[in-house]
Amino acid sequence: MKEALVDKRSAALKATLALISEQGFHGTPMSQIAERANIGIGTIYRYFKNKEDLINALYIEVKKRMAEHIFNHSFKDTPVEAQLKQYLIQFIRFSIEHPQELNFTEQYENSPLITEETRAEAMRVLEPLMTLFQRAVEQRLLKAMPIEMLVAMLGGSAIALAKLYLSDQKRLDEHTLEAGVSAIWDLIKK
Amino acid sequence: MKEALVDKRSAALKATLALISEQGFHGTPMSQIAERANIGIGTIYRYFKNKEDLINALYIEVKKRMAEHIFNHSFKDTPVEAQLKQYLIQFIRFSIEHPQELNFTEQYENSPLITEETRAEAMRVLEPLMTLFQRAVEQRLLKAMPIEMLVAMLGGSAIALAKLYLSDQKRLDEHTLEAGVSAIWDLIKK
DNA sequence: GATAACAGAATGAACATTCATTCCTTGTTG
DNA sequence: CAACAAGGAATGAATGTTCATTCTGTTATC
């Protein structure tokens, strides 16, 4: 029965996400994950080598879901500026609609648990964004500085914006969101 | 003997900072902290109620040191734009010269260990920055959006910039730093 | 010699992981 | 079709380790 296999594995991942986003890595024992997922502790070890492996798999999965959302909800072949703004808006929307995901990834990326390899793997799912940046550079739309610097600052401010509207669960209306995204464009545009 | 008291207490804090910034909270047992600080485990408990208290105290101390650096290395009563840019430059300088501090605070701020109260306390040390923002608003220099949003995005991009130059320990020359800071000003300026 | 500082061994709780056992599905045989 | 195997999936109690905290004895200071 293939069904159950997929079921239990993803139940474990789902429980892990919910618990870690609230309690952190070390606040959430495997026993609690099993309980929340309605599976046995041993079952988790059928699908993941150990706790580290579980968390890593979750991280990659979440990153993929995020990237998928962003790129699937944006029209293609739009002028660079409009395209990038769409990406930003979709990223922030996703983050606000999926607080656990943002919480978890931020925790993990800022912890020493994450490996360079995993970081690189996560970078890879953002490839369309990097391609867009290349286009922007070719069209001389961006400030004259190292591209990683522009990407880093853009990412940092977008995440900060999303986090702000998660903590104060102030409503982020469409207009304010657009204003924020425009500001971020000003950050990188020539 | 007040001397030794200060000595051992700060030795504990120093060791905690170094170890946690490399190994994370849960990768660093109290025993290791004691060893590194050349003190007994029991001694740590003379100065801190428990591990949580130790980490919290360290966090506040680091934040204070950071704020002190920023505000002491900036001239006062300068026009808003120049003043803010100075703050940003000093923040990034401090972060690059004190990688452990940035690592540690980022870890802590993104973990569920930190309390709202501690967050508020940390905010308080940045009071001069908030005052400057108020001045900027009065002079209508900033984009028309909630001030917390501007602060958040500014902080996010500055931290991202500092982190970038920590990971790739690429040299961040004066010129590039200025360019980055100028970009961040564009992010918030009207 | 009294008081405070210090040290590190002892304690006990918590936890990740293992593994012997049970359960369930599917296939096989008469 | 009923009875029965076989094999993989699932389980959770048991294990061994790690670690925060406490306790007890020692050393320094006045």
XYZ file of C-alpha atoms (C1' of nucleotides) in Angstrom:
440
model
C 0.000 0.000 0.000
C 1.801 3.096 -1.271
C -0.818 5.400 0.090
C 0.002 5.000 3.748
C 3.655 5.436 3.039
C 3.128 8.889 1.621
C 0.599 9.607 4.320
C 2.777 8.930 7.323
C 5.830 10.562 5.888
C 4.025 13.787 5.190
C 2.148 13.617 8.472
C 5.520 13.584 10.182
C 6.710 16.556 8.152
C 3.552 18.504 8.841
C 3.731 17.895 12.562
C 7.398 18.803 12.611
C 6.717 22.097 10.889
C 3.942 23.060 13.270
C 5.828 22.110 16.405
C 9.213 23.502 15.498
C 7.804 26.787 14.323
C 6.305 27.233 17.777
C 8.771 25.531 20.056
C 12.030 25.434 18.159
C 14.197 22.454 17.279
C 15.131 21.511 20.754
C 11.795 22.273 22.247
C 10.247 19.537 20.181
C 11.166 15.954 20.962
C 10.602 13.215 18.456
C 8.014 11.745 20.777
C 5.911 14.859 20.471
C 6.207 14.882 16.714
C 5.008 11.287 16.604
C 2.129 12.069 18.902
C 0.997 15.060 16.894
C 1.275 13.137 13.643
C -0.647 10.204 15.093
C 2.096 7.782 14.241
C 4.591 5.779 16.224
C 8.006 7.144 17.013
C 9.608 4.256 15.208
C 7.703 5.091 12.069
C 9.482 8.401 11.730
C 12.729 6.491 11.519
C 11.412 4.481 8.598
C 11.335 7.632 6.535
C 14.138 9.704 7.987
C 17.573 8.667 9.095
C 17.393 10.794 12.221
C 16.066 14.071 13.527
C 18.541 16.123 11.554
C 17.530 14.375 8.359
C 13.874 15.014 9.107
C 14.429 18.695 9.642
C 16.539 19.011 6.550
C 13.959 17.289 4.399
C 11.319 19.589 5.791
C 13.399 22.640 5.038
C 13.938 21.689 1.427
C 10.279 20.857 1.001
C 9.172 24.167 2.434
C 11.584 26.085 0.235
C 10.265 24.292 -2.816
C 6.668 25.021 -1.907
C 7.537 28.655 -1.416
C 9.355 28.952 -4.737
C 6.542 27.143 -6.496
C 4.017 29.566 -5.097
C 6.024 32.599 -6.088
C 6.797 31.554 -9.605
C 3.426 30.002 -10.389
C 1.538 33.066 -9.278
C 3.527 35.464 -11.410
C 2.980 36.101 -15.104
C 5.936 35.316 -17.280
C 7.670 37.510 -19.848
C 6.769 40.749 -18.197
C 9.163 43.706 -18.086
C 11.800 43.201 -15.441
C 10.547 45.721 -12.929
C 6.973 44.446 -12.987
C 8.125 40.862 -12.864
C 10.312 41.415 -9.850
C 7.586 43.264 -8.015
C 5.271 40.366 -8.643
C 7.806 37.982 -7.182
C 8.144 40.142 -4.119
C 4.429 40.445 -3.618
C 3.951 36.731 -3.970
C 6.757 36.023 -1.551
C 5.256 38.283 1.071
C 1.773 36.898 0.498
C 3.030 33.374 0.877
C 4.867 34.243 4.059
C 1.888 35.889 5.642
C -0.429 33.075 4.678
C 2.099 30.525 5.911
C 3.554 31.880 9.114
C 4.866 28.516 10.209
C 6.899 28.202 7.068
C 8.538 31.592 7.488
C 9.185 30.990 11.148
C 10.733 27.637 10.539
C 12.964 28.627 7.648
C 14.206 31.712 9.438
C 15.030 29.680 12.495
C 16.831 27.082 10.487
C 18.759 29.470 8.275
C 20.013 31.316 11.315
C 21.019 28.206 13.205
C 24.272 26.309 12.989
C 22.333 23.164 12.108
C 22.060 24.092 8.466
C 24.901 22.982 6.219
C 26.442 24.862 3.339
C 25.192 22.133 1.065
C 21.620 22.640 2.157
C 21.967 26.361 1.710
C 23.156 25.818 -1.820
C 20.282 23.457 -2.525
C 17.824 26.064 -1.299
C 19.456 28.691 -3.484
C 18.862 26.493 -6.480
C 15.094 26.665 -6.183
C 15.332 30.438 -6.580
C 16.931 30.116 -9.958
C 14.207 32.031 -11.847
C 14.822 34.973 -9.561
C 18.508 34.942 -10.316
C 17.771 34.771 -14.018
C 15.576 37.818 -13.679
C 18.368 39.644 -11.906
C 20.670 38.810 -14.792
C 18.191 40.365 -17.197
C 17.976 43.425 -15.014
C 21.729 43.779 -15.021
C 21.894 43.456 -18.806
C 19.306 46.188 -19.168
C 21.322 48.333 -16.762
C 18.365 48.819 -14.472
C 20.228 48.167 -11.274
C 22.670 50.051 -9.112
C 26.304 49.469 -9.881
C 27.325 47.035 -7.206
C 27.910 43.318 -6.786
C 24.775 41.437 -7.666
C 24.876 39.288 -4.513
C 24.736 42.482 -2.562
C 21.580 43.594 -4.297
C 20.012 40.181 -3.892
C 20.928 40.047 -0.228
C 19.519 43.474 0.576
C 16.359 42.821 -1.386
C 15.823 39.520 0.382
C 16.558 41.010 3.765
C 14.048 43.788 3.426
C 11.354 41.539 1.992
C 11.714 39.069 4.824
C 11.740 41.877 7.358
C 8.527 43.189 5.901
C 6.860 39.800 6.053
C 8.016 39.262 9.621
C 6.695 42.620 10.684
C 3.236 41.739 9.537
C 3.422 38.399 11.209
C 4.329 39.729 14.651
C 2.020 42.693 14.783
C -0.673 40.769 13.037
C -1.664 44.061 11.657
C -3.527 43.673 8.408
C -1.284 44.311 5.409
C -3.605 45.854 2.856
C -2.954 45.749 -0.839
C -1.986 49.372 -1.052
C 0.568 49.234 1.727
C 2.038 46.059 0.328
C 2.511 47.716 -3.048
C 4.168 50.674 -1.364
C 6.584 48.384 0.440
C 7.445 46.539 -2.720
C 8.009 49.806 -4.559
C 10.360 50.905 -1.824
C 12.307 47.691 -2.231
C 12.556 48.335 -5.933
C 14.031 51.742 -5.133
C 16.613 49.929 -3.041
C 18.111 48.181 -6.023
C 17.145 50.300 -9.034
C 19.737 52.605 -10.540
C 36.347 40.726 46.280
C 34.426 42.609 43.624
C 37.187 42.220 41.050
C 36.992 38.482 40.654
C 33.247 38.685 40.635
C 33.276 40.801 37.542
C 36.030 38.670 36.071
C 34.295 35.343 36.276
C 30.950 36.671 35.311
C 32.259 38.227 32.167
C 34.453 35.229 31.427
C 31.296 33.153 31.420
C 29.569 35.585 29.113
C 32.502 35.702 26.752
C 32.768 31.944 26.540
C 29.034 31.648 26.012
C 29.145 34.084 23.140
C 31.983 32.305 21.391
C 30.548 28.849 21.804
C 26.949 29.623 20.980
C 27.827 31.617 17.928
C 29.589 28.547 16.558
C 27.559 25.684 17.950
C 24.175 27.103 18.782
C 22.318 27.086 22.079
C 21.829 23.402 22.309
C 25.197 22.506 20.931
C 26.842 24.154 23.908
C 26.455 22.537 27.301
C 27.106 24.443 30.464
C 30.064 22.197 31.143
C 31.745 23.380 27.978
C 31.089 26.997 28.809
C 32.693 26.513 32.207
C 35.683 24.788 30.667
C 36.235 27.489 28.087
C 35.887 30.206 30.683
C 38.259 28.426 33.052
C 35.745 28.431 35.834
C 33.693 25.791 37.563
C 30.212 24.918 36.445
C 28.876 25.854 39.825
C 30.334 29.321 39.498
C 28.158 30.101 36.527
C 25.150 29.522 38.742
C 26.418 32.087 41.187
C 25.923 34.775 38.570
C 23.036 33.441 36.528
C 19.872 31.762 37.646
C 20.074 29.201 34.871
C 21.120 28.763 31.267
C 18.246 30.805 29.953
C 19.144 33.666 32.240
C 22.757 33.492 31.115
C 21.804 33.676 27.459
C 19.400 36.491 28.041
C 21.935 38.523 29.927
C 24.425 37.961 27.152
C 21.924 39.082 24.562
C 21.160 42.316 26.340
C 24.835 42.997 26.889
C 25.673 42.441 23.261
C 22.858 44.676 22.131
C 24.088 47.402 24.430
C 27.638 47.111 23.172
C 26.406 47.303 19.626
C 24.268 50.356 20.268
C 27.087 52.011 22.157
C 29.440 51.467 19.246
C 26.988 52.844 16.726
C 26.018 55.935 18.611
C 29.466 56.745 19.983
C 31.077 56.569 16.572
C 28.609 58.922 14.938
C 28.724 62.690 15.145
C 25.699 64.289 16.677
C 23.480 67.030 15.284
C 24.159 66.233 11.691
C 21.456 66.482 9.012
C 19.154 63.494 9.143
C 20.329 61.752 6.011
C 24.002 61.953 6.933
C 23.298 60.929 10.486
C 21.348 57.864 9.460
C 23.998 56.814 6.993
C 26.581 57.072 9.730
C 24.497 54.847 11.949
C 24.183 52.296 9.185
C 27.876 52.318 8.429
C 28.750 51.902 12.064
C 26.289 49.092 12.464
C 27.746 47.206 9.537
C 31.301 47.881 10.675
C 30.523 46.610 14.123
C 28.895 43.492 12.735
C 31.793 42.666 10.484
C 34.323 43.267 13.214
C 32.246 41.233 15.655
C 30.946 38.246 13.741
C 30.147 36.315 16.882
C 27.883 39.054 18.084
C 25.894 39.170 14.874
C 25.671 35.413 14.696
C 24.495 35.127 18.219
C 21.895 37.863 18.129
C 20.466 36.644 14.865
C 20.174 33.151 16.223
C 18.508 34.337 19.361
C 16.129 36.762 17.738
C 14.951 34.069 15.367
C 14.497 31.443 18.049
C 11.484 30.868 20.252
C 13.689 31.262 23.309
C 13.515 35.031 23.207
C 10.630 36.628 25.042
C 8.613 39.643 24.024
C 9.941 41.412 27.068
C 13.522 40.894 25.996
C 12.694 42.069 22.513
C 11.245 45.238 23.948
C 14.294 45.755 26.119
C 16.530 45.419 23.078
C 14.415 47.916 21.188
C 14.973 50.414 23.961
C 18.708 50.595 23.362
C 17.998 51.751 19.824
C 16.146 54.758 21.062
C 18.432 57.333 19.385
C 17.696 55.669 16.062
C 13.978 55.961 16.612
C 14.377 59.592 17.557
C 16.228 60.194 14.331
C 13.424 58.538 12.427
C 10.977 60.868 14.096
C 13.021 63.835 12.920
C 13.068 62.406 9.417
C 9.310 62.046 9.434
C 8.853 65.616 10.627
C 11.044 66.852 7.809
C 9.022 64.762 5.388
C 12.103 62.997 4.100
C 10.642 59.518 4.180
C 8.224 57.569 2.076
C 4.606 57.760 3.163
C 4.129 54.524 5.005
C 4.014 53.245 8.563
C 7.260 54.057 10.318
C 7.711 50.523 11.681
C 7.672 49.332 8.120
C 10.498 51.634 7.152
C 12.488 50.681 10.214
C 11.934 47.004 9.587
C 13.013 47.128 5.958
C 16.013 49.263 6.754
C 17.100 46.889 9.484
C 16.511 43.854 7.340
C 18.639 45.073 4.489
C 21.436 46.308 6.741
C 21.646 42.978 8.515
C 21.511 41.120 5.236
C 24.395 43.190 3.990
C 26.462 42.507 7.074
C 25.716 38.799 6.906
C 26.719 38.654 3.283
C 30.144 39.980 4.072
C 30.492 37.596 6.942
C 29.760 34.457 4.970
C 31.711 35.217 1.862
C 34.436 36.839 3.840
C 34.900 39.018 0.869
C 36.482 42.282 1.830
C 33.935 45.061 2.081
C 35.798 48.153 0.977
C 34.828 51.630 1.997
C 33.418 52.507 -1.400
C 31.161 49.473 -1.647
C 29.957 49.983 1.882
C 28.973 53.552 1.071
C 27.149 52.358 -2.020
C 25.206 49.846 0.016
C 24.272 52.396 2.609
C 23.170 54.824 -0.084
C 20.960 52.132 -1.549
C 19.376 51.591 1.831
C 18.692 55.286 2.083
C 16.914 55.088 -1.268
C 14.775 52.360 0.246
C 13.224 54.709 2.755
C 13.668 58.183 1.320
C 10.673 59.817 -0.353
C 37.094 31.663 62.196
C 33.350 33.250 59.739
C 31.694 34.329 55.362
C 31.630 34.331 50.656
C 33.544 32.472 46.237
C 34.630 28.580 43.784
C 34.934 23.970 41.962
C 33.442 19.821 40.017
C 31.329 15.313 41.216
C 26.695 13.558 41.775
C 21.917 13.472 40.485
C 17.998 12.785 37.892
C 15.225 14.135 34.037
C 14.808 14.310 29.184
C 15.701 12.658 24.888
C 17.210 10.347 20.358
C 17.503 6.099 18.700
C 17.008 0.986 18.529
C 14.735 -3.229 18.013
C 11.725 -7.090 19.241
C 7.129 -7.593 18.429
C 2.578 -6.896 16.295
C -0.327 -5.711 12.531
C -1.936 -5.571 7.864
C -1.953 -6.451 3.058
C -1.318 -9.344 -0.536
C -0.436 -13.565 -2.628
C -0.638 -18.714 -2.553
C -2.434 -23.215 -2.032
C -5.702 -26.950 -1.723
C -13.285 -19.555 -1.384
C -11.075 -20.457 3.012
C -6.934 -21.097 5.308
C -2.578 -19.817 5.617
C 2.055 -17.757 4.733
C 5.234 -14.120 3.746
C 6.919 -9.663 4.058
C 6.933 -5.104 4.795
C 4.984 -1.358 7.716
C 4.182 0.258 12.126
C 4.722 0.456 16.968
C 6.393 2.009 21.518
C 8.956 0.173 25.502
C 13.773 -0.151 26.601
C 18.429 1.695 26.337
C 22.219 4.563 26.892
C 23.664 9.066 26.724
C 23.694 13.848 27.467
C 22.999 17.688 30.099
C 21.135 21.325 33.375
C 21.103 21.864 37.924
C 22.219 20.820 42.786
C 25.152 19.542 46.500
C 29.108 19.148 49.134
C 33.549 20.061 50.119
C 37.511 23.313 49.450
C 39.828 27.672 49.170
C 40.348 32.525 49.661
C 39.306 36.920 52.099
C 38.273 39.839 55.859
